[in-house]
């Protein structure tokens, strides 16, 4: 396979030199972070009074973690490290789990971020010849503008359509012969389910690649998307606290995401004890941003669960690969004492061929017990078919799920188009248990 690079030297740098760059950049970031009240106090407590107290990236482990709560408490300017006049842009998180957090960028910060995105895009094999339909939300959310700048830097033709309006999205794909999409996996599946209704077939389109990000999705969902749309799908990971997309991206091999380690320091910790995990072990991803001056963020607890591959990649890049995100630590459902991640459920149902493109997880109480219901849409032909076949399918899905999540779920089969859809980040879980 041909392996394209944006900056081959940096992307294939030997690990010792990469660590050298990380140390240099960390020193720089520490000098900026010391200008903010929060980090000034924390760094001093850790015995770090100036950048000269940093000899190696390991010195970072002396510092306490930064949490989302720290960012909220310092809203809106407590982590600003430069004069407001040097800031050219502000972004904030989408606030999936509460009050949003705010991040400021200088001109250099935007420049550095854009470069990582151009690198990410080129790593997938996309080029200036591609027509790029950016279906992520523009605005304060980082998903839209981040990739927009990166794609322009690569020289693609960008269609800045943003999220939503499925009919128009499909029309635009056809009119401009879009080759590359940036989209959430759930919306990608929804778009597919609407093609037929719009009288459009894949042969009317020129789709080749999809950059899928912003929400957890299983390998089986990727395979389903690749098969249904006849494209290659690349996982894209990032969060607004660390700039947004472009933290980690899949290369042409599509075997998990290279973390751009000249831009970020990645650590994996035990989410309960906070101790560092061995390479290859799963835990919570902790990230330090090495390329942003406006709002320096050190050792940020992402609450995302994943592991780092200990071995290199066939593409020759030396930047380590992060696994798919299994879920967020705060996504985990506890059903009658058993821990269940929505991703475990998704992985099982998405590999069943009869299952269509949407599902929902519903939790309530029946008497004293929690009850988990998995609602899945199935293809119309099946829905109208023989009742005994439907019952057999329902039992099959139930057994599949039981084997993975231990507990016994209720499974409901639904007609396509009947469950709620999302045009951005999907909200798959509806937990209606009384909160005490
Ligand atoms: P919010 O926390 O408000 O959703 P963001 O919009 O910054 O803030 O979303 C970042 C989060 O989205 C990540 O922490 C992660 O949980 C999720 N996410 C982003 N990309 C991916 C991906 N490729 N796979 C799984 N989860 C992802
Ligand atoms: Zn690779």
PDB file of N, CA and C in Angstrom, residues 298-376:
ATOM      1  N   UNK A 298      -2.731  20.771  30.944  1.00  0.00           N
ATOM      2  CA  UNK A 298      -1.769  19.732  31.289  1.00  0.00           C
ATOM      3  C   UNK A 298      -2.473  18.558  31.958  1.00  0.00           C
ATOM      4  N   UNK A 299      -2.114  17.357  31.568  1.00  0.00           N
ATOM      5  CA  UNK A 299      -2.624  16.122  32.208  1.00  0.00           C
ATOM      6  C   UNK A 299      -4.143  16.156  32.361  1.00  0.00           C
ATOM      7  N   UNK A 300      -4.824  16.305  31.266  1.00  0.00           N
ATOM      8  CA  UNK A 300      -6.282  16.397  31.302  1.00  0.00           C
ATOM      9  C   UNK A 300      -6.929  15.016  31.316  1.00  0.00           C
ATOM     10  N   UNK A 301      -7.765  14.786  32.284  1.00  0.00           N
ATOM     11  CA  UNK A 301      -8.489  13.505  32.357  1.00  0.00           C
ATOM     12  C   UNK A 301      -9.667  13.546  31.399  1.00  0.00           C
ATOM     13  N   UNK A 302      -9.558  12.789  30.328  1.00  0.00           N
ATOM     14  CA  UNK A 302     -10.577  12.857  29.272  1.00  0.00           C
ATOM     15  C   UNK A 302     -11.844  12.094  29.632  1.00  0.00           C
ATOM     16  N   UNK A 303     -11.726  11.152  30.557  1.00  0.00           N
ATOM     17  CA  UNK A 303     -12.807  10.218  30.900  1.00  0.00           C
ATOM     18  C   UNK A 303     -13.080   9.214  29.776  1.00  0.00           C
ATOM     19  N   UNK A 304     -12.268   9.255  28.736  1.00  0.00           N
ATOM     20  CA  UNK A 304     -12.409   8.275  27.647  1.00  0.00           C
ATOM     21  C   UNK A 304     -11.547   7.054  27.951  1.00  0.00           C
ATOM     22  N   UNK A 305     -12.087   5.880  27.685  1.00  0.00           N
ATOM     23  CA  UNK A 305     -11.361   4.647  27.979  1.00  0.00           C
ATOM     24  C   UNK A 305     -10.795   4.029  26.706  1.00  0.00           C
ATOM     25  N   UNK A 306      -9.509   3.695  26.749  1.00  0.00           N
ATOM     26  CA  UNK A 306      -8.842   3.126  25.572  1.00  0.00           C
ATOM     27  C   UNK A 306      -7.495   2.547  26.006  1.00  0.00           C
ATOM     28  N   UNK A 307      -6.740   1.996  25.047  1.00  0.00           N
ATOM     29  CA  UNK A 307      -5.372   1.559  25.350  1.00  0.00           C
ATOM     30  C   UNK A 307      -4.450   1.983  24.220  1.00  0.00           C
ATOM     31  N   UNK A 308      -3.143   1.956  24.513  1.00  0.00           N
ATOM     32  CA  UNK A 308      -2.145   2.288  23.484  1.00  0.00           C
ATOM     33  C   UNK A 308      -1.543   1.002  22.956  1.00  0.00           C
ATOM     34  N   UNK A 309      -1.379   0.891  21.646  1.00  0.00           N
ATOM     35  CA  UNK A 309      -0.717  -0.284  21.084  1.00  0.00           C
ATOM     36  C   UNK A 309       0.782  -0.196  21.383  1.00  0.00           C
ATOM     37  N   UNK A 310       1.345  -1.249  21.943  1.00  0.00           N
ATOM     38  CA  UNK A 310       2.777  -1.190  22.225  1.00  0.00           C
ATOM     39  C   UNK A 310       3.625  -1.245  20.954  1.00  0.00           C
ATOM     40  N   UNK A 311       3.119  -1.862  19.911  1.00  0.00           N
ATOM     41  CA  UNK A 311       3.954  -2.029  18.709  1.00  0.00           C
ATOM     42  C   UNK A 311       3.686  -0.918  17.681  1.00  0.00           C
ATOM     43  N   UNK A 312       4.598  -0.781  16.718  1.00  0.00           N
ATOM     44  CA  UNK A 312       4.473   0.256  15.696  1.00  0.00           C
ATOM     45  C   UNK A 312       3.387  -0.069  14.678  1.00  0.00           C
ATOM     46  N   UNK A 313       3.363   0.703  13.592  1.00  0.00           N
ATOM     47  CA  UNK A 313       2.322   0.513  12.575  1.00  0.00           C
ATOM     48  C   UNK A 313       3.009   0.207  11.247  1.00  0.00           C
ATOM     49  N   UNK A 314       2.320  -0.552  10.422  1.00  0.00           N
ATOM     50  CA  UNK A 314       2.872  -0.909   9.106  1.00  0.00           C
ATOM     51  C   UNK A 314       3.226   0.312   8.267  1.00  0.00           C
ATOM     52  N   UNK A 315       2.606   1.450   8.549  1.00  0.00           N
ATOM     53  CA  UNK A 315       2.832   2.638   7.723  1.00  0.00           C
ATOM     54  C   UNK A 315       4.194   3.274   7.988  1.00  0.00           C
ATOM     55  N   UNK A 316       4.833   2.875   9.092  1.00  0.00           N
ATOM     56  CA  UNK A 316       6.156   3.419   9.386  1.00  0.00           C
ATOM     57  C   UNK A 316       6.121   4.621  10.319  1.00  0.00           C
ATOM     58  N   UNK A 317       4.941   5.091  10.660  1.00  0.00           N
ATOM     59  CA  UNK A 317       4.880   6.211  11.611  1.00  0.00           C
ATOM     60  C   UNK A 317       5.298   5.706  12.991  1.00  0.00           C
ATOM     61  N   UNK A 318       5.988   6.563  13.712  1.00  0.00           N
ATOM     62  CA  UNK A 318       6.460   6.163  15.034  1.00  0.00           C
ATOM     63  C   UNK A 318       5.528   6.643  16.142  1.00  0.00           C
ATOM     64  N   UNK A 319       4.565   7.475  15.785  1.00  0.00           N
ATOM     65  CA  UNK A 319       3.618   7.989  16.780  1.00  0.00           C
ATOM     66  C   UNK A 319       2.659   6.855  17.138  1.00  0.00           C
ATOM     67  N   UNK A 320       2.534   6.590  18.436  1.00  0.00           N
ATOM     68  CA  UNK A 320       1.799   5.391  18.860  1.00  0.00           C
ATOM     69  C   UNK A 320       0.311   5.455  18.526  1.00  0.00           C
ATOM     70  N   UNK A 321      -0.271   4.268  18.461  1.00  0.00           N
ATOM     71  CA  UNK A 321      -1.696   4.206  18.108  1.00  0.00           C
ATOM     72  C   UNK A 321      -2.574   3.977  19.339  1.00  0.00           C
ATOM     73  N   UNK A 322      -3.661   4.721  19.357  1.00  0.00           N
ATOM     74  CA  UNK A 322      -4.660   4.612  20.422  1.00  0.00           C
ATOM     75  C   UNK A 322      -5.793   3.746  19.903  1.00  0.00           C
ATOM     76  N   UNK A 323      -6.284   2.866  20.765  1.00  0.00           N
ATOM     77  CA  UNK A 323      -7.391   2.000  20.349  1.00  0.00           C
ATOM     78  C   UNK A 323      -8.661   2.828  20.180  1.00  0.00           C
ATOM     79  N   UNK A 324      -9.673   2.202  19.642  1.00  0.00           N
ATOM     80  CA  UNK A 324     -11.002   2.777  19.663  1.00  0.00           C
ATOM     81  C   UNK A 324     -11.374   3.181  21.083  1.00  0.00           C
ATOM     82  N   UNK A 325     -12.211   4.189  21.227  1.00  0.00           N
ATOM     83  CA  UNK A 325     -12.669   4.571  22.561  1.00  0.00           C
ATOM     84  C   UNK A 325     -13.807   3.624  22.953  1.00  0.00           C
ATOM     85  N   UNK A 326     -13.590   2.921  24.044  1.00  0.00           N
ATOM     86  CA  UNK A 326     -14.585   1.948  24.491  1.00  0.00           C
ATOM     87  C   UNK A 326     -15.825   2.655  25.033  1.00  0.00           C
ATOM     88  N   UNK A 327     -15.628   3.818  25.601  1.00  0.00           N
ATOM     89  CA  UNK A 327     -16.751   4.576  26.165  1.00  0.00           C
ATOM     90  C   UNK A 327     -16.176   5.621  27.085  1.00  0.00           C
ATOM     91  N   UNK A 328     -17.036   6.368  27.746  1.00  0.00           N
ATOM     92  CA  UNK A 328     -16.562   7.323  28.734  1.00  0.00           C
ATOM     93  C   UNK A 328     -16.748   6.693  30.105  1.00  0.00           C
ATOM     94  N   UNK A 329     -15.888   7.057  31.041  1.00  0.00           N
ATOM     95  CA  UNK A 329     -16.063   6.488  32.384  1.00  0.00           C
ATOM     96  C   UNK A 329     -17.449   6.845  32.901  1.00  0.00           C
ATOM     97  N   UNK A 330     -17.980   7.999  32.468  1.00  0.00           N
ATOM     98  CA  UNK A 330     -19.301   8.385  32.978  1.00  0.00           C
ATOM     99  C   UNK A 330     -20.456   7.878  32.102  1.00  0.00           C
ATOM    100  N   UNK A 331     -20.135   7.049  31.102  1.00  0.00           N
ATOM    101  CA  UNK A 331     -21.143   6.421  30.228  1.00  0.00           C
ATOM    102  C   UNK A 331     -21.639   5.117  30.805  1.00  0.00           C
ATOM    103  N   UNK A 332     -20.825   4.574  31.710  1.00  0.00           N
ATOM    104  CA  UNK A 332     -21.068   3.214  32.152  1.00  0.00           C
ATOM    105  C   UNK A 332     -22.412   3.119  32.876  1.00  0.00           C
ATOM    106  N   UNK A 333     -23.179   2.108  32.504  1.00  0.00           N
ATOM    107  CA  UNK A 333     -24.463   1.880  33.175  1.00  0.00           C
ATOM    108  C   UNK A 333     -24.262   0.792  34.222  1.00  0.00           C
ATOM    109  N   UNK A 334     -24.865   0.978  35.364  1.00  0.00           N
ATOM    110  CA  UNK A 334     -24.828  -0.111  36.339  1.00  0.00           C
ATOM    111  C   UNK A 334     -26.243  -0.683  36.417  1.00  0.00           C
ATOM    112  N   UNK A 335     -26.374  -1.908  35.903  1.00  0.00           N
ATOM    113  CA  UNK A 335     -27.703  -2.541  35.835  1.00  0.00           C
ATOM    114  C   UNK A 335     -27.727  -3.682  36.839  1.00  0.00           C
ATOM    115  N   UNK A 336     -28.515  -3.535  37.860  1.00  0.00           N
ATOM    116  CA  UNK A 336     -28.557  -4.531  38.937  1.00  0.00           C
ATOM    117  C   UNK A 336     -27.156  -4.929  39.379  1.00  0.00           C
ATOM    118  N   UNK A 337     -26.306  -3.945  39.515  1.00  0.00           N
ATOM    119  CA  UNK A 337     -24.958  -4.195  40.029  1.00  0.00           C
ATOM    120  C   UNK A 337     -23.946  -4.611  38.975  1.00  0.00           C
ATOM    121  N   UNK A 338     -24.382  -4.828  37.748  1.00  0.00           N
ATOM    122  CA  UNK A 338     -23.439  -5.252  36.703  1.00  0.00           C
ATOM    123  C   UNK A 338     -23.071  -4.038  35.842  1.00  0.00           C
ATOM    124  N   UNK A 339     -21.777  -3.863  35.588  1.00  0.00           N
ATOM    125  CA  UNK A 339     -21.340  -2.737  34.761  1.00  0.00           C
ATOM    126  C   UNK A 339     -21.522  -3.042  33.284  1.00  0.00           C
ATOM    127  N   UNK A 340     -22.185  -2.134  32.585  1.00  0.00           N
ATOM    128  CA  UNK A 340     -22.424  -2.344  31.148  1.00  0.00           C
ATOM    129  C   UNK A 340     -22.061  -1.065  30.405  1.00  0.00           C
ATOM    130  N   UNK A 341     -21.229  -1.196  29.375  1.00  0.00           N
ATOM    131  CA  UNK A 341     -20.950  -0.049  28.514  1.00  0.00           C
ATOM    132  C   UNK A 341     -21.838  -0.120  27.276  1.00  0.00           C
ATOM    133  N   UNK A 342     -22.424   1.006  26.884  1.00  0.00           N
ATOM    134  CA  UNK A 342     -23.251   1.001  25.670  1.00  0.00           C
ATOM    135  C   UNK A 342     -22.495   0.417  24.471  1.00  0.00           C
ATOM    136  N   UNK A 343     -21.170   0.628  24.439  1.00  0.00           N
ATOM    137  CA  UNK A 343     -20.405   0.123  23.284  1.00  0.00           C
ATOM    138  C   UNK A 343     -20.426  -1.400  23.198  1.00  0.00           C
ATOM    139  N   UNK A 344     -20.543  -2.070  24.344  1.00  0.00           N
ATOM    140  CA  UNK A 344     -20.611  -3.545  24.302  1.00  0.00           C
ATOM    141  C   UNK A 344     -21.883  -3.984  23.593  1.00  0.00           C
ATOM    142  N   UNK A 345     -22.937  -3.228  23.841  1.00  0.00           N
ATOM    143  CA  UNK A 345     -24.218  -3.565  23.221  1.00  0.00           C
ATOM    144  C   UNK A 345     -24.146  -3.289  21.722  1.00  0.00           C
ATOM    145  N   UNK A 346     -23.597  -2.117  21.384  1.00  0.00           N
ATOM    146  CA  UNK A 346     -23.510  -1.748  19.966  1.00  0.00           C
ATOM    147  C   UNK A 346     -22.703  -2.765  19.168  1.00  0.00           C
ATOM    148  N   UNK A 347     -21.581  -3.183  19.751  1.00  0.00           N
ATOM    149  CA  UNK A 347     -20.717  -4.111  19.049  1.00  0.00           C
ATOM    150  C   UNK A 347     -21.448  -5.389  18.676  1.00  0.00           C
ATOM    151  N   UNK A 348     -22.272  -5.875  19.573  1.00  0.00           N
ATOM    152  CA  UNK A 348     -22.991  -7.117  19.316  1.00  0.00           C
ATOM    153  C   UNK A 348     -24.092  -6.930  18.268  1.00  0.00           C
ATOM    154  N   UNK A 349     -24.881  -5.877  18.425  1.00  0.00           N
ATOM    155  CA  UNK A 349     -26.039  -5.790  17.521  1.00  0.00           C
ATOM    156  C   UNK A 349     -25.633  -5.400  16.098  1.00  0.00           C
ATOM    157  N   UNK A 350     -24.548  -4.613  15.979  1.00  0.00           N
ATOM    158  CA  UNK A 350     -24.186  -4.135  14.641  1.00  0.00           C
ATOM    159  C   UNK A 350     -23.607  -5.235  13.747  1.00  0.00           C
ATOM    160  N   UNK A 351     -23.266  -6.352  14.347  1.00  0.00           N
ATOM    161  CA  UNK A 351     -22.746  -7.405  13.460  1.00  0.00           C
ATOM    162  C   UNK A 351     -23.849  -8.359  13.004  1.00  0.00           C
ATOM    163  N   UNK A 352     -25.069  -8.128  13.481  1.00  0.00           N
ATOM    164  CA  UNK A 352     -26.186  -8.983  13.057  1.00  0.00           C
ATOM    165  C   UNK A 352     -26.769  -8.400  11.764  1.00  0.00           C
ATOM    166  N   UNK A 353     -26.704  -9.155  10.655  1.00  0.00           N
ATOM    167  CA  UNK A 353     -27.049  -8.575   9.351  1.00  0.00           C
ATOM    168  C   UNK A 353     -28.483  -8.043   9.260  1.00  0.00           C
ATOM    169  N   UNK A 354     -29.388  -8.611  10.008  1.00  0.00           N
ATOM    170  CA  UNK A 354     -30.787  -8.163   9.923  1.00  0.00           C
ATOM    171  C   UNK A 354     -31.007  -6.808  10.587  1.00  0.00           C
ATOM    172  N   UNK A 355     -30.065  -6.408  11.423  1.00  0.00           N
ATOM    173  CA  UNK A 355     -30.221  -5.143  12.142  1.00  0.00           C
ATOM    174  C   UNK A 355     -29.922  -3.983  11.188  1.00  0.00           C
ATOM    175  N   UNK A 356     -30.823  -2.993  11.180  1.00  0.00           N
ATOM    176  CA  UNK A 356     -30.649  -1.853  10.271  1.00  0.00           C
ATOM    177  C   UNK A 356     -29.730  -0.800  10.909  1.00  0.00           C
ATOM    178  N   UNK A 357     -30.043   0.478  10.775  1.00  0.00           N
ATOM    179  CA  UNK A 357     -29.042   1.494  11.079  1.00  0.00           C
ATOM    180  C   UNK A 357     -29.270   2.282  12.371  1.00  0.00           C
ATOM    181  N   UNK A 358     -30.255   1.931  13.160  1.00  0.00           N
ATOM    182  CA  UNK A 358     -30.481   2.722  14.370  1.00  0.00           C
ATOM    183  C   UNK A 358     -30.889   1.820  15.530  1.00  0.00           C
ATOM    184  N   UNK A 359     -30.532   2.253  16.732  1.00  0.00           N
ATOM    185  CA  UNK A 359     -30.924   1.502  17.927  1.00  0.00           C
ATOM    186  C   UNK A 359     -30.975   2.447  19.120  1.00  0.00           C
ATOM    187  N   UNK A 360     -31.571   1.970  20.201  1.00  0.00           N
ATOM    188  CA  UNK A 360     -31.632   2.775  21.424  1.00  0.00           C
ATOM    189  C   UNK A 360     -31.556   1.858  22.644  1.00  0.00           C
ATOM    190  N   UNK A 361     -30.904   2.370  23.672  1.00  0.00           N
ATOM    191  CA  UNK A 361     -30.801   1.608  24.918  1.00  0.00           C
ATOM    192  C   UNK A 361     -31.676   2.311  25.958  1.00  0.00           C
ATOM    193  N   UNK A 362     -32.577   1.574  26.547  1.00  0.00           N
ATOM    194  CA  UNK A 362     -33.532   2.177  27.473  1.00  0.00           C
ATOM    195  C   UNK A 362     -33.428   1.467  28.820  1.00  0.00           C
ATOM    196  N   UNK A 363     -33.319   2.246  29.885  1.00  0.00           N
ATOM    197  CA  UNK A 363     -33.222   1.633  31.218  1.00  0.00           C
ATOM    198  C   UNK A 363     -34.328   2.188  32.107  1.00  0.00           C
ATOM    199  N   UNK A 364     -35.045   1.317  32.769  1.00  0.00           N
ATOM    200  CA  UNK A 364     -36.017   1.778  33.762  1.00  0.00           C
ATOM    201  C   UNK A 364     -36.051   0.775  34.909  1.00  0.00           C
ATOM    202  N   UNK A 365     -37.015   0.961  35.779  1.00  0.00           N
ATOM    203  CA  UNK A 365     -37.115   0.041  36.916  1.00  0.00           C
ATOM    204  C   UNK A 365     -38.417  -0.734  36.837  1.00  0.00           C
ATOM    205  N   UNK A 366     -38.329  -2.021  37.155  1.00  0.00           N
ATOM    206  CA  UNK A 366     -39.546  -2.803  37.248  1.00  0.00           C
ATOM    207  C   UNK A 366     -39.545  -3.364  38.663  1.00  0.00           C
ATOM    208  N   UNK A 367     -40.397  -2.819  39.514  1.00  0.00           N
ATOM    209  CA  UNK A 367     -40.324  -3.167  40.938  1.00  0.00           C
ATOM    210  C   UNK A 367     -38.994  -2.681  41.488  1.00  0.00           C
ATOM    211  N   UNK A 368     -38.269  -3.551  42.159  1.00  0.00           N
ATOM    212  CA  UNK A 368     -36.977  -3.173  42.742  1.00  0.00           C
ATOM    213  C   UNK A 368     -35.839  -3.295  41.743  1.00  0.00           C
ATOM    214  N   UNK A 369     -36.097  -3.937  40.625  1.00  0.00           N
ATOM    215  CA  UNK A 369     -34.991  -4.276  39.727  1.00  0.00           C
ATOM    216  C   UNK A 369     -34.848  -3.313  38.551  1.00  0.00           C
ATOM    217  N   UNK A 370     -33.612  -3.144  38.137  1.00  0.00           N
ATOM    218  CA  UNK A 370     -33.367  -2.374  36.916  1.00  0.00           C
ATOM    219  C   UNK A 370     -33.746  -3.236  35.721  1.00  0.00           C
ATOM    220  N   UNK A 371     -34.233  -2.557  34.695  1.00  0.00           N
ATOM    221  CA  UNK A 371     -34.574  -3.305  33.488  1.00  0.00           C
ATOM    222  C   UNK A 371     -33.912  -2.636  32.293  1.00  0.00           C
ATOM    223  N   UNK A 372     -33.196  -3.438  31.512  1.00  0.00           N
ATOM    224  CA  UNK A 372     -32.500  -2.921  30.332  1.00  0.00           C
ATOM    225  C   UNK A 372     -33.245  -3.360  29.077  1.00  0.00           C
ATOM    226  N   UNK A 373     -33.647  -2.391  28.275  1.00  0.00           N
ATOM    227  CA  UNK A 373     -34.331  -2.724  27.023  1.00  0.00           C
ATOM    228  C   UNK A 373     -33.489  -2.228  25.863  1.00  0.00           C
ATOM    229  N   UNK A 374     -33.256  -3.103  24.907  1.00  0.00           N
ATOM    230  CA  UNK A 374     -32.513  -2.700  23.721  1.00  0.00           C
ATOM    231  C   UNK A 374     -33.503  -2.682  22.555  1.00  0.00           C
ATOM    232  N   UNK A 375     -33.659  -1.496  21.975  1.00  0.00           N
ATOM    233  CA  UNK A 375     -34.601  -1.343  20.865  1.00  0.00           C
ATOM    234  C   UNK A 375     -33.801  -1.259  19.574  1.00  0.00           C
ATOM    235  N   UNK A 376     -34.072  -2.149  18.658  1.00  0.00           N
ATOM    236  CA  UNK A 376     -33.311  -2.099  17.408  1.00  0.00           C
ATOM    237  C   UNK A 376     -34.244  -1.989  16.207  1.00  0.00           C
TER     238      UNK A 376
END
